[in-house]
């Protein structure tokens, strides 16, 4: 039986209810919504009934507990979340621009999750897991990078697997050591899940076909390219699958890639055919955009089956 682990930021998201540029004026806000790409990912895994855990840190405050309570409710092992009595839980303020893009104000590095470090307890937790999922966003601070690379090494050494979603944000790409860490993680990756153009940050080739071939030749077993409302594609040495997206009303795209990735990894580890796995992931990404709030659109298997049945194979 597999157990999926991720390590990284847990935070709350507070969202401006009107569109505009950033926060240099007073704006109406809603939240806090439980968030953090690794947290959204692992919540979706838990909601599918798959055994899973997260290693992180939060402050002993309402923002921390809103996350711990949600993750617990959805079946995630939260024993690796340290609650720091003197710490503060991370936060991100988000405002959508008129062009559909987003502006963020992050407080992550100076929050509890900026200091994630391993202990005997979390090392023991890592040794109960068979798959490690790495989120590029989590590589924002040296101690978190060390924790992630340690988990990747231990899980691989024990015969487990690694998936990697670069999930890059320009705001954090230039964190100290981040570019080197991304390359180190890539070299250990079995399943690589970039969004569109991110593929080219990791390959020399200029076309998608060549970039995919280049990365597969380096030892990556499978690549999934996410394409927002254009669907997604799957590649391995023998197979290519392309799916259009399911037709849904997009309310909030935050969390789509995380729910998609979580669903892909969960079903991939069950050994299902890649076309079937991609279909479930595609449905999960589509359902995620239909709800306001990053973690609010996570789905159960029954909800995914219902969308697939209603719309067919997309
Ligand atoms: P990321 O958030 O990592 O950039 P995407 O925006 O590409 O990821 O979304 C991940 C997946 O979610 C897509 O490949 C697609 O399957 C699904 N998805 C995203 N946006 C939509 C949408 N507007 N309608 C339907 N499906 C969507």
PDB file of N, CA, C and O in Angstrom, residues 167-205:
ATOM      1  N   UNK A 167       5.697  24.328 -10.548  1.00  0.00           N
ATOM      2  CA  UNK A 167       4.776  25.307  -9.954  1.00  0.00           C
ATOM      3  C   UNK A 167       5.479  26.629  -9.636  1.00  0.00           C
ATOM      4  O   UNK A 167       5.367  27.151  -8.527  1.00  0.00           O
ATOM      5  N   UNK A 168       6.217  27.149 -10.607  1.00  0.00           N
ATOM      6  CA  UNK A 168       7.090  28.288 -10.333  1.00  0.00           C
ATOM      7  C   UNK A 168       6.339  29.604 -10.325  1.00  0.00           C
ATOM      8  O   UNK A 168       5.505  29.860 -11.176  1.00  0.00           O
ATOM      9  N   UNK A 169       6.654  30.422  -9.341  1.00  0.00           N
ATOM     10  CA  UNK A 169       6.123  31.776  -9.261  1.00  0.00           C
ATOM     11  C   UNK A 169       7.303  32.719  -9.370  1.00  0.00           C
ATOM     12  O   UNK A 169       8.299  32.532  -8.669  1.00  0.00           O
ATOM     13  N   UNK A 170       7.191  33.747 -10.232  1.00  0.00           N
ATOM     14  CA  UNK A 170       8.322  34.677 -10.344  1.00  0.00           C
ATOM     15  C   UNK A 170       8.721  35.273  -9.001  1.00  0.00           C
ATOM     16  O   UNK A 170       9.887  35.538  -8.755  1.00  0.00           O
ATOM     17  N   UNK A 171       7.745  35.407  -8.087  1.00  0.00           N
ATOM     18  CA  UNK A 171       8.039  36.029  -6.777  1.00  0.00           C
ATOM     19  C   UNK A 171       9.057  35.226  -5.972  1.00  0.00           C
ATOM     20  O   UNK A 171       9.712  35.763  -5.093  1.00  0.00           O
ATOM     21  N   UNK A 172       9.136  33.895  -6.236  1.00  0.00           N
ATOM     22  CA  UNK A 172      10.004  33.087  -5.382  1.00  0.00           C
ATOM     23  C   UNK A 172      11.128  32.404  -6.152  1.00  0.00           C
ATOM     24  O   UNK A 172      11.984  31.773  -5.563  1.00  0.00           O
ATOM     25  N   UNK A 173      11.156  32.598  -7.495  1.00  0.00           N
ATOM     26  CA  UNK A 173      12.143  31.884  -8.317  1.00  0.00           C
ATOM     27  C   UNK A 173      13.563  32.230  -7.903  1.00  0.00           C
ATOM     28  O   UNK A 173      14.465  31.410  -8.017  1.00  0.00           O
ATOM     29  N   UNK A 174      13.778  33.441  -7.425  1.00  0.00           N
ATOM     30  CA  UNK A 174      15.134  33.842  -7.097  1.00  0.00           C
ATOM     31  C   UNK A 174      15.479  33.688  -5.621  1.00  0.00           C
ATOM     32  O   UNK A 174      16.421  34.292  -5.135  1.00  0.00           O
ATOM     33  N   UNK A 175      14.744  32.821  -4.935  1.00  0.00           N
ATOM     34  CA  UNK A 175      15.109  32.498  -3.554  1.00  0.00           C
ATOM     35  C   UNK A 175      16.496  31.850  -3.580  1.00  0.00           C
ATOM     36  O   UNK A 175      16.833  31.172  -4.553  1.00  0.00           O
ATOM     37  N   UNK A 176      17.286  32.021  -2.485  1.00  0.00           N
ATOM     38  CA  UNK A 176      18.656  31.494  -2.485  1.00  0.00           C
ATOM     39  C   UNK A 176      18.681  29.986  -2.740  1.00  0.00           C
ATOM     40  O   UNK A 176      17.952  29.236  -2.096  1.00  0.00           O
ATOM     41  N   UNK A 177      19.494  29.550  -3.719  1.00  0.00           N
ATOM     42  CA  UNK A 177      19.670  28.112  -3.970  1.00  0.00           C
ATOM     43  C   UNK A 177      18.526  27.450  -4.696  1.00  0.00           C
ATOM     44  O   UNK A 177      18.542  26.238  -4.936  1.00  0.00           O
ATOM     45  N   UNK A 178      17.500  28.219  -5.081  1.00  0.00           N
ATOM     46  CA  UNK A 178      16.303  27.581  -5.639  1.00  0.00           C
ATOM     47  C   UNK A 178      16.577  26.917  -6.992  1.00  0.00           C
ATOM     48  O   UNK A 178      16.144  25.792  -7.230  1.00  0.00           O
ATOM     49  N   UNK A 179      17.310  27.612  -7.873  1.00  0.00           N
ATOM     50  CA  UNK A 179      17.532  27.043  -9.213  1.00  0.00           C
ATOM     51  C   UNK A 179      18.313  25.730  -9.127  1.00  0.00           C
ATOM     52  O   UNK A 179      17.996  24.762  -9.817  1.00  0.00           O
ATOM     53  N   UNK A 180      19.328  25.681  -8.263  1.00  0.00           N
ATOM     54  CA  UNK A 180      20.112  24.439  -8.098  1.00  0.00           C
ATOM     55  C   UNK A 180      19.216  23.341  -7.533  1.00  0.00           C
ATOM     56  O   UNK A 180      19.275  22.192  -7.955  1.00  0.00           O
ATOM     57  N   UNK A 181      18.379  23.721  -6.568  1.00  0.00           N
ATOM     58  CA  UNK A 181      17.505  22.724  -5.938  1.00  0.00           C
ATOM     59  C   UNK A 181      16.531  22.140  -6.965  1.00  0.00           C
ATOM     60  O   UNK A 181      16.270  20.929  -6.976  1.00  0.00           O
ATOM     61  N   UNK A 182      16.022  22.989  -7.858  1.00  0.00           N
ATOM     62  CA  UNK A 182      15.086  22.501  -8.881  1.00  0.00           C
ATOM     63  C   UNK A 182      15.768  21.441  -9.748  1.00  0.00           C
ATOM     64  O   UNK A 182      15.180  20.406 -10.072  1.00  0.00           O
ATOM     65  N   UNK A 183      17.032  21.691 -10.113  1.00  0.00           N
ATOM     66  CA  UNK A 183      17.761  20.738 -10.956  1.00  0.00           C
ATOM     67  C   UNK A 183      18.032  19.434 -10.198  1.00  0.00           C
ATOM     68  O   UNK A 183      17.919  18.347 -10.756  1.00  0.00           O
ATOM     69  N   UNK A 184      18.376  19.547  -8.921  1.00  0.00           N
ATOM     70  CA  UNK A 184      18.641  18.337  -8.129  1.00  0.00           C
ATOM     71  C   UNK A 184      17.371  17.492  -8.034  1.00  0.00           C
ATOM     72  O   UNK A 184      17.418  16.260  -8.210  1.00  0.00           O
ATOM     73  N   UNK A 185      16.244  18.147  -7.787  1.00  0.00           N
ATOM     74  CA  UNK A 185      14.986  17.390  -7.682  1.00  0.00           C
ATOM     75  C   UNK A 185      14.677  16.729  -9.023  1.00  0.00           C
ATOM     76  O   UNK A 185      14.321  15.541  -9.078  1.00  0.00           O
ATOM     77  N   UNK A 186      14.866  17.481 -10.115  1.00  0.00           N
ATOM     78  CA  UNK A 186      14.563  16.923 -11.442  1.00  0.00           C
ATOM     79  C   UNK A 186      15.361  15.636 -11.682  1.00  0.00           C
ATOM     80  O   UNK A 186      14.833  14.667 -12.240  1.00  0.00           O
ATOM     81  N   UNK A 187      16.627  15.628 -11.229  1.00  0.00           N
ATOM     82  CA  UNK A 187      17.476  14.460 -11.491  1.00  0.00           C
ATOM     83  C   UNK A 187      16.982  13.214 -10.742  1.00  0.00           C
ATOM     84  O   UNK A 187      17.391  12.103 -11.045  1.00  0.00           O
ATOM     85  N   UNK A 188      16.102  13.393  -9.758  1.00  0.00           N
ATOM     86  CA  UNK A 188      15.575  12.243  -8.988  1.00  0.00           C
ATOM     87  C   UNK A 188      14.114  11.941  -9.349  1.00  0.00           C
ATOM     88  O   UNK A 188      13.481  11.100  -8.721  1.00  0.00           O
ATOM     89  N   UNK A 189      13.576  12.682 -10.314  1.00  0.00           N
ATOM     90  CA  UNK A 189      12.141  12.619 -10.576  1.00  0.00           C
ATOM     91  C   UNK A 189      11.740  11.444 -11.466  1.00  0.00           C
ATOM     92  O   UNK A 189      12.375  11.185 -12.478  1.00  0.00           O
ATOM     93  N   UNK A 190      10.672  10.746 -11.063  1.00  0.00           N
ATOM     94  CA  UNK A 190      10.081   9.707 -11.920  1.00  0.00           C
ATOM     95  C   UNK A 190       8.962  10.290 -12.759  1.00  0.00           C
ATOM     96  O   UNK A 190       8.799   9.948 -13.924  1.00  0.00           O
ATOM     97  N   UNK A 191       8.141  11.145 -12.155  1.00  0.00           N
ATOM     98  CA  UNK A 191       6.953  11.702 -12.814  1.00  0.00           C
ATOM     99  C   UNK A 191       7.050  13.219 -12.745  1.00  0.00           C
ATOM    100  O   UNK A 191       7.044  13.802 -11.654  1.00  0.00           O
ATOM    101  N   UNK A 192       7.135  13.865 -13.924  1.00  0.00           N
ATOM    102  CA  UNK A 192       7.361  15.312 -13.990  1.00  0.00           C
ATOM    103  C   UNK A 192       6.088  15.977 -14.496  1.00  0.00           C
ATOM    104  O   UNK A 192       5.529  15.552 -15.504  1.00  0.00           O
ATOM    105  N   UNK A 193       5.619  17.024 -13.799  1.00  0.00           N
ATOM    106  CA  UNK A 193       4.313  17.606 -14.123  1.00  0.00           C
ATOM    107  C   UNK A 193       4.376  19.119 -14.312  1.00  0.00           C
ATOM    108  O   UNK A 193       3.829  19.881 -13.490  1.00  0.00           O
ATOM    109  N   UNK A 194       5.023  19.591 -15.392  1.00  0.00           N
ATOM    110  CA  UNK A 194       5.089  21.045 -15.612  1.00  0.00           C
ATOM    111  C   UNK A 194       3.778  21.596 -16.177  1.00  0.00           C
ATOM    112  O   UNK A 194       2.969  20.853 -16.739  1.00  0.00           O
ATOM    113  N   UNK A 195       3.627  22.906 -16.023  1.00  0.00           N
ATOM    114  CA  UNK A 195       2.499  23.606 -16.651  1.00  0.00           C
ATOM    115  C   UNK A 195       3.021  24.272 -17.909  1.00  0.00           C
ATOM    116  O   UNK A 195       3.920  25.114 -17.817  1.00  0.00           O
ATOM    117  N   UNK A 196       2.474  23.936 -19.063  1.00  0.00           N
ATOM    118  CA  UNK A 196       2.801  24.596 -20.330  1.00  0.00           C
ATOM    119  C   UNK A 196       4.268  24.909 -20.516  1.00  0.00           C
ATOM    120  O   UNK A 196       5.113  24.016 -20.615  1.00  0.00           O
ATOM    121  N   UNK A 197       4.575  26.204 -20.498  1.00  0.00           N
ATOM    122  CA  UNK A 197       5.916  26.689 -20.836  1.00  0.00           C
ATOM    123  C   UNK A 197       6.989  26.284 -19.811  1.00  0.00           C
ATOM    124  O   UNK A 197       8.186  26.367 -20.114  1.00  0.00           O
ATOM    125  N   UNK A 198       6.582  25.872 -18.626  1.00  0.00           N
ATOM    126  CA  UNK A 198       7.580  25.489 -17.610  1.00  0.00           C
ATOM    127  C   UNK A 198       8.501  24.382 -18.103  1.00  0.00           C
ATOM    128  O   UNK A 198       9.641  24.278 -17.676  1.00  0.00           O
ATOM    129  N   UNK A 199       7.981  23.565 -19.006  1.00  0.00           N
ATOM    130  CA  UNK A 199       8.767  22.465 -19.577  1.00  0.00           C
ATOM    131  C   UNK A 199      10.109  22.978 -20.093  1.00  0.00           C
ATOM    132  O   UNK A 199      11.146  22.328 -19.923  1.00  0.00           O
ATOM    133  N   UNK A 200      10.084  24.159 -20.705  1.00  0.00           N
ATOM    134  CA  UNK A 200      11.283  24.672 -21.380  1.00  0.00           C
ATOM    135  C   UNK A 200      12.307  25.253 -20.401  1.00  0.00           C
ATOM    136  O   UNK A 200      13.423  25.554 -20.784  1.00  0.00           O
ATOM    137  N   UNK A 201      11.910  25.409 -19.135  1.00  0.00           N
ATOM    138  CA  UNK A 201      12.886  25.843 -18.131  1.00  0.00           C
ATOM    139  C   UNK A 201      13.810  24.690 -17.744  1.00  0.00           C
ATOM    140  O   UNK A 201      14.835  24.880 -17.093  1.00  0.00           O
ATOM    141  N   UNK A 202      13.420  23.473 -18.148  1.00  0.00           N
ATOM    142  CA  UNK A 202      14.166  22.289 -17.719  1.00  0.00           C
ATOM    143  C   UNK A 202      14.786  21.533 -18.893  1.00  0.00           C
ATOM    144  O   UNK A 202      15.368  20.476 -18.703  1.00  0.00           O
ATOM    145  N   UNK A 203      14.618  22.052 -20.117  1.00  0.00           N
ATOM    146  CA  UNK A 203      15.145  21.350 -21.295  1.00  0.00           C
ATOM    147  C   UNK A 203      15.796  22.363 -22.223  1.00  0.00           C
ATOM    148  O   UNK A 203      15.426  23.538 -22.227  1.00  0.00           O
ATOM    149  N   UNK A 204      16.782  21.896 -23.019  1.00  0.00           N
ATOM    150  CA  UNK A 204      17.443  22.777 -23.998  1.00  0.00           C
ATOM    151  C   UNK A 204      16.560  22.937 -25.237  1.00  0.00           C
ATOM    152  O   UNK A 204      16.556  23.985 -25.878  1.00  0.00           O
ATOM    153  N   UNK A 205      15.834  21.860 -25.568  1.00  0.00           N
ATOM    154  CA  UNK A 205      15.078  21.816 -26.828  1.00  0.00           C
ATOM    155  C   UNK A 205      14.044  22.931 -26.901  1.00  0.00           C
ATOM    156  O   UNK A 205      13.577  23.432 -25.875  1.00  0.00           O
TER     157      UNK A 205
END
